[in-house]
Coordinates of C-alpha atoms in Angstrom, one line a residue:
M330 CA 0.0 0.0 0.0
A331 CA 1.3 3.4 -0.9
V332 CA 2.5 5.7 1.9
I333 CA 2.7 9.5 1.4
R334 CA 4.9 11.2 3.8
S335 CA 4.6 14.9 5.0
K336 CA 5.8 16.7 8.1
I337 CA 2.3 18.2 8.9
G338 CA -1.3 17.0 8.5
I339 CA -4.3 19.0 9.1
I340 CA -7.8 17.6 9.5
G341 CA -10.6 20.1 8.7
G342 CA -10.9 23.0 6.2
G343 CA -12.9 25.5 8.4
I344 CA -11.6 28.7 9.9
S345 CA -9.1 26.9 12.1
G346 CA -7.9 24.5 9.4
I347 CA -7.2 27.3 7.0
A348 CA -5.5 29.4 9.7
A349 CA -3.3 26.4 10.5
A350 CA -2.4 25.8 6.9
K351 CA -1.4 29.4 6.3
Q352 CA 0.8 29.6 9.4
L353 CA 2.4 26.1 8.7
A354 CA 2.6 26.7 4.9
K355 CA 6.5 26.4 4.7
Y356 CA 6.0 22.7 5.5
E357 CA 3.5 22.2 2.7
P358 CA 0.9 20.6 4.9
I359 CA -1.8 18.3 3.7
V360 CA -5.2 19.5 4.6
F361 CA -8.0 16.9 4.7
E362 CA -11.5 18.4 4.1
A363 CA -14.4 16.0 4.0
T364 CA -16.5 18.1 1.7
N365 CA -15.9 19.8 -1.6
C366 CA -15.3 23.3 -0.1
I367 CA -13.7 25.2 2.7
G368 CA -15.7 27.1 5.4
G369 CA -16.6 24.4 8.0
V370 CA -19.7 25.2 10.0
W371 CA -20.2 28.6 8.1
Q372 CA -20.5 26.6 4.9
H373 CA -22.5 23.5 6.2
C374 CA -24.5 24.7 9.3
S375 CA -25.7 28.1 8.3
Y376 CA -29.1 29.1 7.0
R377 CA -30.2 32.2 5.1
S378 CA -30.5 34.4 8.2
T379 CA -27.2 33.4 9.9
K380 CA -25.0 36.2 10.7
L381 CA -21.8 36.8 12.7
Q382 CA -22.2 37.3 16.5
T383 CA -19.4 39.7 16.9
P384 CA -18.6 43.0 15.2
R385 CA -16.9 42.7 11.8
C386 CA -13.5 44.0 13.0
D387 CA -13.3 41.6 15.9
Y388 CA -13.5 38.7 13.4
E389 CA -10.6 39.1 10.9
F390 CA -7.2 37.8 10.4
S391 CA -4.3 40.0 11.7
D392 CA -2.6 40.2 8.2
F393 CA -5.8 40.3 6.1
P394 CA -8.3 43.1 7.2
W395 CA -11.8 43.3 5.7
T396 CA -12.0 45.4 2.6
Q397 CA -14.8 47.4 4.3
R398 CA -14.0 47.7 8.0
D399 CA -17.5 48.7 8.9
N400 CA -18.8 47.7 12.3
T401 CA -22.3 49.1 11.9
S402 CA -23.6 45.7 10.7
F403 CA -23.0 42.1 11.3
P404 CA -21.6 40.1 8.2
T405 CA -23.8 37.4 6.8
Y406 CA -22.5 33.8 6.6
Q407 CA -22.0 34.4 2.9
E408 CA -19.7 37.4 3.6
I409 CA -17.8 35.2 6.0
L410 CA -17.3 32.5 3.4
D411 CA -16.2 35.1 0.8
Y412 CA -13.8 36.6 3.3
L413 CA -12.3 33.2 4.1
D414 CA -12.1 32.2 0.5
S415 CA -10.3 35.5 -0.4
Y416 CA -7.9 34.9 2.6
A417 CA -7.1 31.4 1.4
Q418 CA -6.5 32.5 -2.2
H419 CA -4.5 35.6 -1.2
F420 CA -2.0 33.3 0.8
D421 CA -2.3 30.5 -1.8
V422 CA -3.5 28.0 0.9
L423 CA -6.0 26.1 -1.2
K424 CA -3.2 24.1 -2.9
F425 CA -2.7 22.2 0.3
V426 CA -6.3 21.1 0.6
K427 CA -7.6 17.7 -0.5
F428 CA -11.3 18.0 -0.9
N429 CA -13.7 15.2 -0.6
S430 CA -11.3 13.4 1.7
K431 CA -12.8 12.3 5.0
V432 CA -10.4 10.9 7.5
V433 CA -11.8 7.8 8.9
E434 CA -8.9 6.3 10.9
I435 CA -5.7 7.5 12.5
K436 CA -3.0 5.4 14.0
F437 CA -0.3 6.3 16.3
V438 CA 2.8 4.5 15.0
G439 CA 5.4 5.9 17.5
D440 CA 8.3 5.2 15.2
R441 CA 11.6 6.2 16.9
E442 CA 12.8 8.2 13.9
M443 CA 9.5 9.9 12.7
N444 CA 7.1 9.3 15.6
Y445 CA 4.3 10.0 13.1
F446 CA 0.6 9.5 12.8
G447 CA -0.9 7.7 9.9
A448 CA -4.2 9.2 8.5
Y449 CA -6.5 7.3 6.1
G450 CA -8.7 9.2 3.7
S451 CA -11.7 7.0 2.6
L452 CA -12.7 9.1 -0.4
L453 CA -9.3 9.5 -1.9
T454 CA -8.5 7.6 -5.1
G455 CA -6.6 4.5 -4.2
N456 CA -7.1 5.1 -0.4
P457 CA -3.4 5.8 0.4
W458 CA -2.0 6.1 3.9
Y459 CA -0.4 9.4 4.9
A460 CA 2.4 9.5 7.4
F461 CA 3.0 12.7 9.5
E462 CA 5.4 13.8 12.1
F463 CA 2.8 16.2 13.5
L464 CA -1.1 16.2 13.2
V465 CA -3.3 19.2 13.6
M466 CA -7.1 18.4 14.5
C467 CA -9.3 21.3 13.2
T468 CA -12.6 19.4 13.2
G469 CA -14.3 21.9 15.7
K470 CA -16.9 21.6 18.3
Y471 CA -19.8 22.2 15.9
G472 CA -21.4 20.5 12.9
D473 CA -21.4 16.9 11.6
I474 CA -22.8 15.2 14.6
P475 CA -26.1 16.5 16.0
N476 CA -26.7 16.4 19.7
I477 CA -30.0 14.5 20.1
P478 CA -31.8 14.5 23.4
N479 CA -32.4 11.2 25.2
F480 CA -36.1 10.2 25.6
P481 CA -38.0 7.8 27.8
Q482 CA -39.1 4.5 26.1
K483 CA -41.8 5.0 23.6
K484 CA -41.6 8.8 23.9
G485 CA -39.1 9.6 21.3
P486 CA -39.4 10.8 17.7
E487 CA -40.6 7.4 16.5
V488 CA -44.1 8.0 18.2
F489 CA -44.5 11.4 16.4
K490 CA -46.6 11.4 13.3
G491 CA -45.1 14.6 12.1
Q492 CA -41.6 15.4 10.9
V493 CA -38.6 15.8 13.2
L494 CA -35.3 17.2 12.0
H495 CA -32.1 18.9 13.6
T496 CA -30.9 22.4 12.6
L497 CA -28.1 20.5 10.8
D498 CA -30.8 19.1 8.4
Y499 CA -32.5 22.3 8.1
S500 CA -29.4 24.2 7.2
K501 CA -29.0 21.9 4.1
L502 CA -32.3 23.1 2.7
D503 CA -32.5 26.0 0.1
Q504 CA -34.8 28.9 0.8
E505 CA -37.6 27.4 -1.2
A506 CA -37.5 24.1 0.6
S507 CA -37.1 25.6 4.1
T508 CA -40.0 28.0 3.5
R509 CA -42.2 25.0 2.2
L510 CA -41.2 23.1 5.4
V511 CA -42.6 25.7 7.9
K512 CA -45.1 27.7 6.0
G513 CA -48.7 27.0 7.2
K514 CA -47.3 24.4 9.7
K515 CA -47.4 24.1 13.5
V516 CA -43.7 24.3 14.2
A517 CA -42.0 23.8 17.5
V518 CA -38.3 24.8 17.9
V519 CA -36.5 23.2 20.7
G520 CA -33.8 25.5 22.2
Y521 CA -33.1 29.1 23.0
K522 CA -29.7 29.9 21.6
K523 CA -28.7 31.7 18.5
S524 CA -29.6 29.0 16.0
A525 CA -32.9 28.5 17.6
I526 CA -33.7 32.2 17.7
D527 CA -32.8 32.7 14.0
L528 CA -34.8 29.7 13.0
A529 CA -37.9 31.0 14.9
V530 CA -37.6 34.3 13.0
E531 CA -37.4 32.5 9.6
C532 CA -40.5 30.5 10.6
A533 CA -42.4 33.6 11.6
E534 CA -41.4 35.5 8.4
A535 CA -42.6 32.5 6.3
N536 CA -46.1 32.5 8.2
Q537 CA -47.2 36.2 7.7
G538 CA -50.8 36.9 7.2
P539 CA -53.9 35.3 8.7
E540 CA -53.2 31.9 7.3
G541 CA -49.8 31.7 8.9
Q542 CA -49.2 29.5 12.0
P543 CA -47.1 30.6 15.0
C544 CA -43.8 29.0 15.8
T545 CA -43.4 27.9 19.3
M546 CA -40.0 27.9 21.0
V547 CA -39.6 25.2 23.6
V548 CA -37.1 26.7 26.2
R549 CA -35.4 24.7 28.9
T550 CA -32.4 27.0 29.8
L551 CA -32.7 30.7 29.4
H552 CA -29.7 32.9 28.3
W553 CA -29.3 36.6 28.1
T554 CA -29.8 38.0 24.6
V555 CA -28.5 41.4 23.4
P556 CA -30.0 43.6 20.6
H557 CA -26.7 45.4 19.8
Y558 CA -23.3 46.2 21.1
S559 CA -24.2 49.2 23.1
I560 CA -25.2 49.5 26.7
W561 CA -26.8 52.7 28.1
G562 CA -25.1 54.5 25.1
L563 CA -21.6 53.1 25.9
P564 CA -19.8 50.7 23.6
F565 CA -20.0 47.1 25.0
Y566 CA -16.3 46.4 24.8
L567 CA -15.8 48.8 27.7
F568 CA -17.5 46.3 30.1
Y569 CA -15.5 43.3 29.1
S570 CA -13.1 43.6 26.3
T571 CA -10.4 46.1 27.5
R572 CA -7.4 45.3 29.7
S573 CA -8.8 47.5 32.4
S574 CA -12.2 45.7 32.4
Q575 CA -10.7 42.3 32.4
F576 CA -8.5 43.4 35.3
L577 CA -11.7 42.9 37.4
H578 CA -11.8 39.2 36.6
E579 CA -9.9 36.3 37.9
R580 CA -7.1 35.0 35.6
P581 CA -4.4 32.2 35.9
N582 CA -1.0 32.9 37.5
Q583 CA -2.2 36.2 39.1
G584 CA -0.4 35.8 42.4
L585 CA -1.6 36.6 45.9
L586 CA -1.8 40.3 45.7
R587 CA -3.5 40.3 42.4
S588 CA -6.0 37.7 43.8
M589 CA -6.7 39.9 46.8
L590 CA -7.2 43.0 44.7
C591 CA -9.6 41.1 42.3
H592 CA -11.6 40.0 45.4
M593 CA -11.8 43.6 46.6
L594 CA -13.0 44.8 43.3
S595 CA -15.6 42.2 42.8
P596 CA -18.4 44.6 43.6
M597 CA -17.4 46.5 40.4
R598 CA -17.6 43.4 38.4
R599 CA -21.1 42.6 39.7
A600 CA -22.1 46.2 39.1
A601 CA -21.1 45.9 35.4
S602 CA -23.1 42.7 35.1
K603 CA -26.1 44.4 36.8
S604 CA -25.9 47.5 34.6
I605 CA -26.2 45.3 31.5
E606 CA -29.0 43.2 32.9
S607 CA -30.9 46.5 33.8
Y608 CA -30.5 47.8 30.3
L609 CA -31.7 44.6 28.7
E610 CA -34.8 44.4 31.0
W611 CA -35.5 48.0 29.9
K612 CA -34.8 47.5 26.3
L613 CA -36.5 44.0 25.8
P614 CA -39.8 42.6 26.8
L615 CA -38.1 39.8 28.9
E616 CA -40.6 39.9 31.8
K617 CA -43.6 40.0 29.5
Y618 CA -42.5 36.7 27.7
G619 CA -41.0 35.1 30.8
L620 CA -37.6 35.1 29.2
K621 CA -35.5 36.8 32.0
P622 CA -32.7 34.4 33.0
E623 CA -32.2 33.8 36.8
H624 CA -28.4 33.8 36.5
P625 CA -26.2 37.0 36.1
F626 CA -25.3 38.2 32.6
E627 CA -21.6 37.7 33.2
E628 CA -22.1 34.0 33.5
D629 CA -23.4 33.9 29.9
Y630 CA -20.5 36.2 28.7
A631 CA -18.1 34.0 30.5
S632 CA -19.4 30.9 28.7
C633 CA -19.5 32.5 25.3
Q634 CA -23.3 32.1 25.1
M635 CA -24.4 35.8 24.7
A636 CA -26.7 35.7 21.7
I637 CA -27.3 38.8 19.3
L638 CA -31.1 39.1 18.5
P639 CA -32.4 39.7 15.1
E640 CA -34.0 43.0 14.8
N641 CA -37.5 41.7 14.4
F642 CA -37.4 38.9 17.0
F643 CA -39.7 40.4 19.6
S644 CA -41.8 42.3 16.9
E645 CA -42.7 38.9 15.6
A646 CA -43.5 37.8 19.2
D647 CA -45.7 40.8 19.7
K648 CA -47.6 39.8 16.5
G649 CA -48.1 36.3 17.9
K650 CA -46.0 34.7 15.3
I651 CA -43.4 33.5 17.9
L652 CA -44.7 31.9 21.1
F653 CA -42.7 30.6 24.1
K654 CA -43.1 27.4 26.3
R655 CA -40.8 27.1 29.4
T656 CA -40.1 23.6 30.6
S657 CA -37.6 21.5 32.3
K658 CA -38.5 18.2 30.6
W659 CA -40.3 17.3 27.4
W660 CA -41.0 14.3 25.1
F661 CA -42.9 13.4 22.0
W662 CA -46.5 12.1 21.7
E663 CA -48.1 11.3 18.4
G664 CA -49.5 14.8 17.9
G665 CA -46.5 16.8 19.0
V666 CA -44.7 17.5 22.2
E667 CA -45.6 16.8 25.7
F668 CA -44.2 18.6 28.8
D669 CA -43.7 17.7 32.5
D670 CA -46.6 19.9 33.6
N671 CA -49.0 17.5 31.7
T672 CA -49.7 20.1 28.9
K673 CA -49.3 19.2 25.2
L674 CA -48.2 21.2 22.2
E675 CA -49.6 20.1 18.8
A676 CA -47.0 20.2 16.1
D677 CA -46.5 19.2 12.5
V678 CA -42.8 19.8 12.5
V679 CA -40.3 19.6 15.4
I680 CA -36.9 21.2 14.8
L681 CA -34.1 20.3 17.3
A682 CA -31.8 23.3 17.9
T683 CA -30.0 21.2 20.5
G684 CA -26.4 21.8 19.3
F685 CA -23.7 19.4 18.3
N686 CA -21.6 16.6 19.8
G687 CA -18.1 17.9 19.0
K688 CA -16.3 15.6 21.5
K689 CA -18.0 12.5 20.0
K690 CA -16.8 13.6 16.6
L691 CA -13.3 14.1 17.9
K692 CA -13.2 10.7 19.6
A693 CA -14.5 8.9 16.6
I694 CA -11.2 9.4 14.7
L695 CA -8.6 9.8 17.6
P696 CA -6.5 6.6 18.0
D697 CA -6.3 4.6 21.0
P698 CA -4.9 5.1 23.6
F699 CA -5.6 8.9 23.3
R700 CA -9.3 8.7 22.8
S701 CA -10.1 8.5 26.4
L702 CA -7.7 11.5 27.3
V703 CA -10.1 14.1 25.9
E704 CA -12.5 13.2 28.7
F705 CA -11.9 15.0 31.9
P706 CA -13.9 14.9 35.2
S707 CA -14.9 18.6 34.6
G708 CA -16.3 17.7 31.2
M709 CA -13.8 20.1 29.5
I710 CA -11.0 19.0 27.1
P711 CA -7.6 19.6 28.9
L712 CA -5.5 21.6 26.5
Y713 CA -2.4 23.7 27.3
R714 CA -2.8 27.1 25.6
G715 CA -6.0 25.7 24.2
T716 CA -4.0 23.7 21.7
I717 CA -1.8 20.9 23.1
H718 CA -2.8 17.9 25.3
P719 CA 0.1 17.2 27.5
L720 CA -0.3 13.5 27.2
I721 CA -0.9 13.2 23.4
P722 CA 2.4 13.6 21.6
N723 CA 2.9 15.2 18.1
M724 CA -0.8 16.4 17.9
A725 CA -2.5 19.8 18.3
F726 CA -6.0 20.8 18.5
V727 CA -7.3 24.2 17.1
G728 CA -10.8 25.4 17.5
Y729 CA -11.9 23.7 20.7
L730 CA -11.5 26.7 23.1
E731 CA -13.9 29.5 22.7
S732 CA -13.4 33.3 23.3
V733 CA -14.7 36.7 22.3
S734 CA -13.5 36.1 18.8
N735 CA -12.9 32.5 17.8
L736 CA -11.1 33.5 14.5
H737 CA -8.6 35.5 16.6
S738 CA -8.2 32.7 19.1
A739 CA -7.6 30.2 16.2
E740 CA -5.0 32.4 14.4
I741 CA -2.9 33.3 17.4
R742 CA -2.8 29.7 18.5
C743 CA -1.8 28.7 15.0
I744 CA 1.1 31.3 15.1
W745 CA 2.1 29.9 18.4
L746 CA 2.0 26.3 17.0
S747 CA 4.0 27.2 13.9
R748 CA 6.8 28.5 16.3
L749 CA 6.6 25.5 18.4
V750 CA 7.0 23.3 15.3
D751 CA 9.9 25.6 14.2
D752 CA 11.5 24.7 17.6
L753 CA 11.7 28.3 18.5
F754 CA 10.6 27.6 22.1
K755 CA 10.0 24.5 24.2
L756 CA 6.9 23.4 26.0
P757 CA 7.0 23.2 29.8
S758 CA 7.0 19.9 31.5
V759 CA 3.8 17.8 31.5
E760 CA 3.3 18.7 35.2
K761 CA 3.5 22.5 34.5
M762 CA 1.1 22.2 31.6
L763 CA -1.3 20.2 33.6
E764 CA -1.0 22.8 36.4
Q765 CA -1.8 25.7 33.9
I766 CA -4.8 23.7 32.4
T767 CA -6.1 23.0 35.9
Q768 CA -5.9 26.7 36.9
E769 CA -7.9 27.8 33.8
M770 CA -10.5 25.1 34.3
E771 CA -11.0 26.1 37.9
I772 CA -11.4 29.7 36.9
M773 CA -14.0 28.8 34.4
K774 CA -15.9 26.7 37.0
R775 CA -15.9 29.6 39.5
T776 CA -17.0 32.1 36.8
T777 CA -20.0 30.3 35.3
R778 CA -22.2 27.4 35.7
F779 CA -21.8 26.8 32.0
Y780 CA -18.1 26.1 32.2
K781 CA -18.1 23.0 30.1
R782 CA -18.0 25.1 26.9
N783 CA -14.3 25.9 27.5
C784 CA -14.6 29.7 27.2
I785 CA -11.9 32.1 28.2
S786 CA -13.7 35.5 27.4
T787 CA -13.2 37.0 30.9
F788 CA -9.3 36.5 30.7
S789 CA -8.7 36.4 26.9
I790 CA -6.3 39.3 26.8
N791 CA -4.3 37.7 29.6
H792 CA -4.5 34.4 27.7
S793 CA -3.0 36.1 24.6
D794 CA -0.4 37.8 26.8
E795 CA 0.9 34.5 27.9
I796 CA 1.1 33.0 24.4
C797 CA 3.0 36.2 23.3
K798 CA 5.4 35.8 26.3
E799 CA 6.0 32.2 25.3
M800 CA 6.8 33.2 21.7
G801 CA 9.1 36.0 22.8
W802 CA 6.7 38.7 21.7
Q803 CA 5.9 42.0 23.4
F804 CA 2.6 41.4 25.1
W805 CA 1.5 44.9 25.6
R806 CA 0.5 45.7 22.1
K807 CA -0.9 49.3 22.1
T808 CA 0.9 52.4 21.4
N809 CA 0.3 54.1 24.8
W810 CA -0.9 53.4 28.2
L811 CA -4.4 55.0 27.7
A812 CA -5.1 52.9 24.7
E813 CA -3.6 49.9 26.6
A814 CA -6.1 50.3 29.4
F815 CA -9.3 51.3 27.7
S816 CA -9.3 50.3 24.1
P817 CA -10.4 46.9 22.9
Y818 CA -8.0 44.2 21.8
N819 CA -8.5 42.5 18.4
S820 CA -6.4 40.6 16.0
Q821 CA -4.9 43.8 14.4
D822 CA -3.1 44.3 17.6
Y823 CA -1.0 41.2 16.8
A824 CA -0.2 42.0 13.1
D825 CA 3.5 42.7 13.8
A826 CA 5.5 39.5 14.5
K827 CA 7.3 40.9 17.5

């Protein structure tokens, strides 16, 4: 059997995979992409109303700014795909990508000379093996494998006489097919995160007029939603995305004095959260529709779960086109959905906006004995700098740690990874890496009840600082102390390679 050898292999052609390919380009990496195009979840899990959740200038590569750097509107998924394609073409990255090449098996060979992984692409002509010295996993946390709830016996989708699908299935429909699916139908959307909210609006828009049916959102866990990035007339970044604002939050390696100061300033942190909550209660009819979360806003921000609302979400609710049903448990009956308060909801279509099982996707192709190592008592994947598992040799993971801007997080980790591969610095001992990982996980657990999402948003600047120090870069990136303290950080601050 033919064996093709290369120093670097990359699995996945989404944002993280393309960023990794660009930073590791001098090694001519082989990028395996299971589909016929790049883009990842932006390509395969978006529907027509999907937009970016962060301002445009917070979602750009450090060496490839948007042509129009306009933060007044959120880019559509198609704009994101066009931007990524322009980036890949500008840096000639597409030549590394093998499309329609799904990796179905990886083996750790452990050869003393190469110590490589072997990856097998099932859709490649001749099905050759590829031998690598280093493998970068960029399959991501979203897409591919839907997270389907567990149901009691005889209370699952099989008893329902209507149609059940996941948002992954819905995203594959064109506009005509998606409109046909929900128009004039009694639709239940299970979930209350961004994909569920966007889907409910699409359903409402398809059901205008007296003949239209309302869409009912089945809500188990409430999260704070934001209409725009301005709070009481102040830009949102002042509350969480500057060095001074993040100074109020706990971070790793902060020392005793810094810990004491952080504790003393905790009332200011709670006041910032309360200020945002009071604005949202004033701006949005949360009490009217029973959609006010019981947990503080900062817990959603700390877990990267703050959703930006479509402009017409509550106007459609006011017209009766979007309804809400709060519940802790639900299951199917033949005519729709039943709840733990013994009420029933009739439905023709039930759409599950219940997320994805990224860990299952990752474990499906990881080789033994490493498959079990992505499990952790906390439920999080233990990764040093969000990239390296201390006990898995010659492998990196990009796109599994979330932050304010996942594109920036992916890029700076890929820059760090390229310098690691170049042998420009050494990793700490396994013990030191595990200590750092444990610190970060403990901070996440103390900051939010939704910590399993592996989000570093409350200490993202400090996280980038530590990555810069490890690479030998200057970590204070602004031109003066005033900007350093009060202006937001984004990828453009890391454009210079020193």
